[in-house]
Short mmCIF file of C-alpha atoms and ligand atoms in Angstrom, two decimals:
data_model
loop_
_atom_site.label_atom_id
_atom_site.label_comp_id
_atom_site.label_asym_id
_atom_site.label_seq_id
_atom_site.Cartn_x
_atom_site.Cartn_y
_atom_site.Cartn_z
CA MET A 1 -300.32 100.93 -63.49
CA THR A 2 -300.60 97.90 -61.17
CA SER A 3 -297.27 96.12 -60.66
CA SER A 4 -296.93 92.42 -61.43
CA ILE A 5 -294.76 92.04 -58.33
CA ASN A 6 -295.25 92.90 -54.68
CA PRO A 7 -292.69 95.05 -52.89
CA ARG A 8 -290.07 93.39 -50.69
CA THR A 9 -286.82 94.41 -49.04
CA TYR A 10 -283.69 93.13 -50.78
CA GLU A 11 -280.51 92.04 -49.01
CA PRO A 12 -277.56 94.14 -50.19
CA ALA A 13 -275.78 92.33 -53.08
CA PRO A 14 -273.21 93.44 -55.68
CA ALA A 15 -274.96 94.82 -58.79
CA ARG A 16 -274.69 92.28 -61.61
CA ARG A 17 -275.31 92.20 -65.31
CA VAL A 18 -277.84 89.41 -65.83
CA ALA A 19 -280.14 87.96 -68.48
CA PHE A 20 -283.52 86.31 -67.97
CA LEU A 21 -284.95 83.91 -70.56
CA GLY A 22 -288.67 83.06 -70.38
CA LEU A 23 -291.14 85.61 -69.02
CA GLY A 24 -294.03 83.29 -68.18
CA VAL A 25 -296.12 83.14 -65.02
CA MET A 26 -292.93 82.54 -63.00
CA GLY A 27 -290.16 84.21 -65.02
CA TYR A 28 -291.87 87.58 -65.47
CA PRO A 29 -292.04 88.43 -61.74
CA MET A 30 -288.67 86.75 -60.97
CA ALA A 31 -286.96 88.98 -63.55
CA GLY A 32 -288.89 91.93 -62.12
CA HIS A 33 -287.40 91.38 -58.66
CA LEU A 34 -283.89 91.23 -60.16
CA ALA A 35 -284.48 94.63 -61.78
CA ARG A 36 -285.95 96.16 -58.62
CA ALA A 37 -283.00 94.82 -56.60
CA GLY A 38 -280.69 96.97 -58.75
CA HIS A 39 -279.30 94.51 -61.33
CA ALA A 40 -279.00 95.34 -65.03
CA VAL A 41 -281.42 92.89 -66.67
CA THR A 42 -281.71 91.92 -70.33
CA VAL A 43 -284.76 89.78 -71.02
CA TYR A 44 -285.66 87.41 -73.84
CA ASN A 45 -289.08 85.88 -74.42
CA ARG A 46 -290.16 83.81 -77.45
CA THR A 47 -293.28 85.98 -77.75
CA ALA A 48 -291.67 89.41 -78.00
CA ALA A 49 -294.74 91.32 -76.80
CA LYS A 50 -294.10 90.00 -73.26
CA SER A 51 -290.50 91.29 -73.25
CA GLU A 52 -291.74 94.70 -74.40
CA ALA A 53 -294.41 94.78 -71.68
CA TRP A 54 -291.84 93.72 -69.08
CA CYS A 55 -289.40 96.45 -70.15
CA ALA A 56 -292.18 99.04 -70.02
CA GLU A 57 -293.13 97.94 -66.51
CA PHE A 58 -289.58 97.97 -65.14
CA ALA A 59 -288.17 100.88 -67.21
CA GLU A 60 -288.17 103.00 -64.07
CA THR A 61 -285.17 100.98 -62.76
CA GLY A 62 -283.15 102.47 -65.65
CA LYS A 63 -281.23 99.23 -66.36
CA VAL A 64 -283.51 97.01 -68.46
CA GLN A 65 -283.55 96.00 -72.11
CA HIS A 66 -284.84 93.17 -74.26
CA ALA A 67 -283.08 91.01 -76.82
CA ASN A 68 -284.27 89.20 -79.94
CA THR A 69 -282.54 85.87 -79.22
CA PRO A 70 -281.24 84.02 -76.13
CA ARG A 71 -277.72 84.44 -77.53
CA GLU A 72 -278.09 88.21 -77.74
CA ALA A 73 -279.56 88.38 -74.23
CA ALA A 74 -276.69 86.33 -72.78
CA GLN A 75 -273.88 88.43 -74.27
CA GLY A 76 -271.92 90.17 -71.52
CA ALA A 77 -274.06 88.71 -68.70
CA ASP A 78 -272.43 87.38 -65.51
CA ILE A 79 -275.46 85.17 -64.86
CA VAL A 80 -278.15 83.93 -67.27
CA PHE A 81 -281.38 82.92 -65.52
CA CYS A 82 -284.00 80.87 -67.34
CA CYS A 83 -287.53 79.59 -66.68
CA VAL A 84 -289.24 77.87 -69.63
CA GLY A 85 -291.56 74.86 -69.86
CA ASN A 86 -289.81 71.50 -70.24
CA ASP A 87 -286.61 69.72 -71.35
CA ASP A 88 -287.05 70.48 -75.06
CA ASP A 89 -287.92 74.13 -74.47
CA LEU A 90 -284.81 74.41 -72.34
CA ARG A 91 -282.57 72.87 -75.01
CA SER A 92 -284.05 75.24 -77.59
CA VAL A 93 -283.06 78.38 -75.64
CA VAL A 94 -279.64 77.05 -74.54
CA LEU A 95 -278.16 75.21 -77.54
CA GLY A 96 -277.67 76.08 -81.22
CA ALA A 97 -276.51 79.18 -83.05
CA ASP A 98 -279.03 81.48 -81.35
CA GLY A 99 -278.91 79.70 -77.97
CA ALA A 100 -277.63 81.30 -74.78
CA PHE A 101 -274.44 79.22 -74.60
CA ALA A 102 -273.34 80.69 -77.95
CA GLY A 103 -273.43 84.19 -76.46
CA MET A 104 -272.11 83.63 -72.94
CA GLN A 105 -268.65 84.80 -71.93
CA PRO A 106 -266.20 82.30 -70.34
CA GLY A 107 -266.88 81.82 -66.63
CA ALA A 108 -270.50 83.02 -66.88
CA ILE A 109 -273.12 80.95 -65.06
CA PHE A 110 -276.41 79.62 -66.46
CA VAL A 111 -279.10 79.07 -63.80
CA ASP A 112 -282.11 77.05 -64.92
CA HIS A 113 -285.37 77.42 -62.96
CA THR A 114 -287.42 75.21 -65.30
CA THR A 115 -288.79 72.03 -63.71
CA ALA A 116 -287.00 69.59 -66.00
CA SER A 117 -285.31 66.18 -65.86
CA ALA A 118 -282.11 65.51 -63.93
CA ALA A 119 -280.78 64.03 -67.20
CA VAL A 120 -281.11 67.30 -69.14
CA ALA A 121 -279.45 69.16 -66.25
CA ARG A 122 -276.44 66.82 -66.44
CA GLU A 123 -276.38 67.02 -70.26
CA LEU A 124 -276.31 70.84 -70.21
CA ASP A 125 -273.81 70.90 -67.34
CA THR A 126 -271.44 68.81 -69.47
CA ALA A 127 -272.02 71.04 -72.53
CA ALA A 128 -271.41 74.15 -70.41
CA LYS A 129 -268.13 72.85 -69.00
CA ALA A 130 -266.87 72.08 -72.52
CA LEU A 131 -267.36 75.78 -73.33
CA GLY A 132 -265.80 77.11 -70.11
CA LEU A 133 -269.24 77.97 -68.70
CA GLN A 134 -271.06 76.84 -65.54
CA PHE A 135 -274.57 75.42 -65.17
CA ILE A 136 -276.86 75.15 -62.14
CA ASP A 137 -280.21 73.34 -62.10
CA ALA A 138 -282.45 75.34 -59.78
CA PRO A 139 -286.15 74.40 -59.90
CA VAL A 140 -288.47 76.39 -57.67
CA SER A 141 -291.35 75.83 -55.30
CA GLY A 142 -293.79 78.46 -54.08
CA GLY A 143 -296.00 79.01 -57.13
CA GLN A 144 -297.10 82.23 -58.77
CA ALA A 145 -297.62 83.96 -55.42
CA GLY A 146 -294.09 83.02 -54.33
CA ALA A 147 -292.70 84.50 -57.55
CA GLN A 148 -294.71 87.71 -57.23
CA ASN A 149 -293.67 88.14 -53.60
CA GLY A 150 -290.02 87.27 -54.34
CA GLN A 151 -290.27 84.43 -51.80
CA LEU A 152 -289.53 81.26 -53.78
CA THR A 153 -287.82 78.17 -52.38
CA VAL A 154 -285.06 77.10 -54.79
CA MET A 155 -283.32 73.69 -54.85
CA CYS A 156 -279.95 73.73 -56.61
CA GLY A 157 -277.58 71.23 -58.21
CA GLY A 158 -274.10 72.18 -59.38
CA SER A 159 -270.65 73.15 -58.18
CA GLN A 160 -270.27 74.92 -54.84
CA PRO A 161 -268.31 77.89 -56.28
CA ALA A 162 -270.92 78.53 -59.01
CA PHE A 163 -273.71 78.24 -56.43
CA ASP A 164 -271.92 80.66 -54.06
CA ALA A 165 -271.44 83.16 -56.89
CA VAL A 166 -275.12 83.14 -57.84
CA ARG A 167 -276.83 83.01 -54.43
CA PRO A 168 -276.65 86.72 -53.41
CA THR A 169 -278.24 87.74 -56.73
CA ALA A 170 -280.89 84.99 -56.69
CA LEU A 171 -282.03 86.02 -53.19
CA ALA A 172 -283.80 88.92 -54.94
CA PHE A 173 -286.63 86.49 -55.80
CA SER A 174 -286.18 83.72 -53.21
CA ARG A 175 -286.40 83.25 -49.47
CA ALA A 176 -284.39 80.02 -49.54
CA PHE A 177 -281.74 79.24 -52.18
CA THR A 178 -280.05 76.00 -51.20
CA ARG A 179 -277.47 73.71 -52.80
CA ILE A 180 -278.62 70.09 -52.54
CA GLY A 181 -275.65 68.49 -54.34
CA ASP A 182 -274.01 68.01 -57.73
CA SER A 183 -275.59 68.60 -61.12
CA GLY A 184 -279.15 67.17 -61.27
CA ALA A 185 -279.65 67.18 -57.48
CA GLY A 186 -281.88 70.26 -57.63
CA GLN A 187 -284.23 68.55 -60.10
CA LEU A 188 -284.24 65.36 -58.00
CA ALA A 189 -285.18 67.38 -54.88
CA LYS A 190 -288.03 69.01 -56.82
CA MET A 191 -289.25 65.49 -57.71
CA VAL A 192 -289.33 64.64 -53.99
CA ASN A 193 -291.44 67.77 -53.50
CA GLN A 194 -293.90 66.74 -56.24
CA ILE A 195 -294.23 63.18 -54.87
CA CYS A 196 -295.23 64.71 -51.50
CA ILE A 197 -297.77 67.01 -53.15
CA ALA A 198 -299.39 64.24 -55.21
CA GLY A 199 -300.15 62.12 -52.16
CA LEU A 200 -301.18 65.08 -50.02
CA VAL A 201 -303.67 66.47 -52.51
CA GLN A 202 -305.28 63.07 -53.08
CA GLY A 203 -305.56 62.53 -49.31
CA LEU A 204 -307.10 65.98 -48.84
CA SER A 205 -309.52 65.38 -51.74
CA GLU A 206 -310.74 62.10 -50.23
CA ALA A 207 -311.08 63.70 -46.79
CA ILE A 208 -313.15 66.63 -48.06
CA ALA A 209 -315.33 64.41 -50.26
CA PHE A 210 -315.92 62.07 -47.31
CA GLY A 211 -316.88 65.01 -45.05
CA GLN A 212 -319.28 66.35 -47.66
CA HIS A 213 -320.94 62.95 -48.09
CA ALA A 214 -321.28 62.82 -44.30
CA GLY A 215 -323.04 66.20 -44.32
CA LEU A 216 -320.39 67.97 -42.23
CA ASP A 217 -319.72 71.72 -42.24
CA MET A 218 -316.39 71.25 -44.03
CA PRO A 219 -314.99 74.83 -43.68
CA LEU A 220 -315.48 74.40 -39.92
CA VAL A 221 -313.91 70.91 -39.93
CA LEU A 222 -310.89 72.23 -41.87
CA ASP A 223 -310.49 75.12 -39.42
CA VAL A 224 -310.40 72.66 -36.54
CA ILE A 225 -308.21 69.90 -38.01
CA SER A 226 -305.72 72.33 -39.55
CA LYS A 227 -304.62 73.05 -35.97
CA GLY A 228 -303.76 69.38 -35.47
CA ALA A 229 -301.65 66.59 -36.94
CA ALA A 230 -303.43 66.59 -40.34
CA GLN A 231 -302.30 70.16 -41.08
CA SER A 232 -300.60 70.84 -44.39
CA TRP A 233 -299.88 73.78 -46.73
CA GLN A 234 -302.44 72.28 -49.12
CA MET A 235 -305.09 72.14 -46.38
CA GLU A 236 -304.42 75.71 -45.22
CA ASN A 237 -304.21 77.25 -48.69
CA ARG A 238 -306.49 75.09 -50.85
CA GLY A 239 -308.87 73.23 -48.50
CA LYS A 240 -311.70 75.78 -48.42
CA THR A 241 -311.46 76.60 -52.13
CA MET A 242 -311.67 72.85 -52.85
CA VAL A 243 -314.89 72.77 -50.81
CA GLU A 244 -316.16 75.70 -52.91
CA GLY A 245 -315.11 74.06 -56.19
CA ARG A 246 -312.70 76.87 -57.19
CA PHE A 247 -309.59 75.79 -59.09
CA ASP A 248 -307.99 78.89 -60.55
CA PHE A 249 -304.92 79.14 -58.32
CA GLY A 250 -301.79 78.86 -60.45
CA PHE A 251 -299.98 75.56 -60.82
CA ALA A 252 -301.81 73.76 -63.63
CA VAL A 253 -302.72 70.07 -63.95
CA ASP A 254 -300.79 69.95 -67.27
CA TRP A 255 -297.61 71.05 -65.45
CA MET A 256 -298.21 68.51 -62.68
CA ARG A 257 -298.52 65.68 -65.22
CA LYS A 258 -295.27 66.80 -66.82
CA ASP A 259 -293.61 66.75 -63.39
CA LEU A 260 -295.02 63.34 -62.42
CA GLY A 261 -293.83 61.98 -65.77
CA LEU A 262 -290.30 63.13 -64.85
CA VAL A 263 -290.70 61.52 -61.41
CA LEU A 264 -291.91 58.17 -62.78
CA ASP A 265 -289.14 58.09 -65.42
CA GLU A 266 -286.53 58.74 -62.75
CA ALA A 267 -288.02 56.04 -60.48
CA LYS A 268 -287.69 53.50 -63.33
CA ARG A 269 -283.99 54.32 -63.39
CA ASN A 270 -283.31 54.40 -59.65
CA GLY A 271 -285.63 51.51 -58.63
CA ALA A 272 -287.83 53.49 -56.18
CA ARG A 273 -291.39 52.18 -55.86
CA LEU A 274 -294.05 54.89 -56.20
CA PRO A 275 -297.43 53.10 -56.23
CA VAL A 276 -299.51 56.03 -54.95
CA THR A 277 -297.75 58.61 -57.13
CA ALA A 278 -298.35 56.47 -60.23
CA LEU A 279 -302.04 56.18 -59.34
CA VAL A 280 -302.44 59.90 -58.67
CA ASP A 281 -300.76 60.60 -62.04
CA GLN A 282 -303.57 58.60 -63.67
CA PHE A 283 -306.16 60.49 -61.61
CA TYR A 284 -304.72 63.75 -62.97
CA ALA A 285 -305.10 62.25 -66.47
CA ASP A 286 -308.83 61.86 -65.65
CA VAL A 287 -308.95 65.57 -64.72
CA GLN A 288 -307.33 66.45 -68.07
CA ARG A 289 -309.91 64.31 -69.91
CA ALA A 290 -312.64 66.24 -68.09
CA GLY A 291 -311.19 69.50 -69.49
CA GLY A 292 -309.15 70.52 -66.47
CA ASN A 293 -305.76 71.00 -68.15
CA ARG A 294 -305.37 74.54 -66.81
CA TRP A 295 -307.19 74.04 -63.50
CA ASP A 296 -304.81 74.06 -60.55
CA THR A 297 -303.70 70.82 -58.91
CA SER A 298 -306.36 70.94 -56.16
CA SER A 299 -308.92 70.08 -58.88
CA LEU A 300 -308.04 66.43 -58.18
CA ILE A 301 -311.14 66.49 -55.95
CA THR A 302 -313.41 66.89 -59.02
CA ARG A 303 -313.15 63.11 -59.62
CA LEU A 304 -314.85 62.56 -56.25
CA VAL A 305 -317.46 65.33 -56.08
CA THR A 306 -319.53 67.25 -58.62
CA LYS A 307 -317.65 70.43 -59.64
CA LYS A 308 -319.67 73.55 -58.85
CA ALA A 309 -320.18 76.03 -61.70
N1 LIG B 1 -296.63 78.21 -62.44
C1 LIG B 1 -296.25 77.67 -61.27
O1 LIG B 1 -296.94 77.80 -60.24
C2 LIG B 1 -294.92 76.91 -61.17
C3 LIG B 1 -294.44 76.55 -59.90
C4 LIG B 1 -293.24 75.88 -59.80
C5 LIG B 1 -292.55 75.52 -60.96
N2 LIG B 1 -293.05 75.85 -62.19
C6 LIG B 1 -292.28 75.45 -63.40
O2 LIG B 1 -291.70 76.61 -63.96
C7 LIG B 1 -291.64 76.46 -65.38
C8 LIG B 1 -292.37 77.64 -66.03
O3 LIG B 1 -293.71 77.66 -65.57
P1 LIG B 1 -294.66 78.91 -65.89
O4 LIG B 1 -295.90 78.70 -65.08
O5 LIG B 1 -293.93 80.20 -65.78
O6 LIG B 1 -295.01 78.60 -67.43
P2 LIG B 1 -295.64 79.55 -68.55
O7 LIG B 1 -296.39 80.68 -67.93
O8 LIG B 1 -296.34 78.66 -69.52
O9 LIG B 1 -294.34 80.19 -69.26
C9 LIG B 1 -293.46 79.41 -70.02
C10 LIG B 1 -292.38 80.32 -70.59
O10 LIG B 1 -291.49 79.53 -71.36
C11 LIG B 1 -291.44 80.06 -72.68
N3 LIG B 1 -291.23 78.96 -73.62
C12 LIG B 1 -291.91 77.78 -73.66
N4 LIG B 1 -291.43 77.00 -74.64
C13 LIG B 1 -290.44 77.70 -75.24
C14 LIG B 1 -289.58 77.42 -76.31
N5 LIG B 1 -289.63 76.26 -76.97
N6 LIG B 1 -288.70 78.38 -76.67
C15 LIG B 1 -288.65 79.55 -76.01
N7 LIG B 1 -289.42 79.86 -74.97
C16 LIG B 1 -290.32 78.95 -74.60
C17 LIG B 1 -292.75 80.76 -72.88
O11 LIG B 1 -292.66 81.70 -73.94
P3 LIG B 1 -293.99 82.31 -74.64
O12 LIG B 1 -294.41 83.47 -73.80
O13 LIG B 1 -293.55 82.70 -75.99
O14 LIG B 1 -295.01 81.19 -74.66
C18 LIG B 1 -292.92 81.41 -71.51
O15 LIG B 1 -292.11 82.54 -71.38
C19 LIG B 1 -292.25 75.09 -65.71
O16 LIG B 1 -291.23 74.15 -65.84
C20 LIG B 1 -293.12 74.81 -64.49
O17 LIG B 1 -293.29 73.41 -64.27
C21 LIG B 1 -294.22 76.55 -62.32
#
């Protein structure tokens, strides 16, 4: 059977009992790396078939099981990792009678990898403290490939001791796991990341569309200029596929609109001016209207050129 994750070497770390909630595009391989690194992993997924498939794939590690509720998964765990969709999804797996907090033992740490608001991070941090638990907001960058390769970049908010306790375990699926500041700071750093991406992808889209209108050999132009000052991850990894009109590379337009909504809400609160980001958010709304909800974010170029079949 083909593995959903690619092999990597793990730094030695004490074996932990952990839970993982949410086995989506990101969570499934992240939990897989935790199992392969030697941790005992209990998974929970709303759609149980995914937990069963995950357990079958990683059964060979000898330390995996699945639970019927987040509460059950969290019982006895030192660390509960989570990666679901948005603020409300997060609340639904954390709070309430069947939520993870109801099952966690005092001192246990909840690490949330969902891209969510800084406000929900602070809300859950406060709820955790009231129960003698700890909470870290830890959104990720690196996409599906980063999760499969165990090479994500993770931006964390929370207390230094909780961060220090989690880091050796989390390095099973990340190449950088960094504390930015107090609760909410991880989510704010992820917003900075998304603001950069919005402007970069629009700039790259305009550049490629311009080159095509000018009749240039755009793969050749991208090869040349990616060695110079215009170079970017987006240009290196998405430029040629944008020229080809291929948009099936992970991070979906729907997710980007969710993230830009979080960014624009936060900017209303903190007074930052984001004129280009607000415009690009509306451009992504055009892509959604054209049916591109699940296309990846490089499909922004479709507003400027005719999408190839
Ligand atoms: N994909 C990327 O490239 C990428 C990159 C960086 C960050 N992120 C962020 O990472 C998070 C997850 O993304 P993803 O691509 O892994 O999403 P996904 O494939 O859609 O998976 C979402 C997961 O959350 C679960 N879920 C959603 N709502 C739930 C609810 N109300 N209760 C319980 N479980 C719920 C889903 O369960 P079911 O299986 O039952 O639907 C699934 O396991 C998002 O916040 C996204 O913005 C994604």
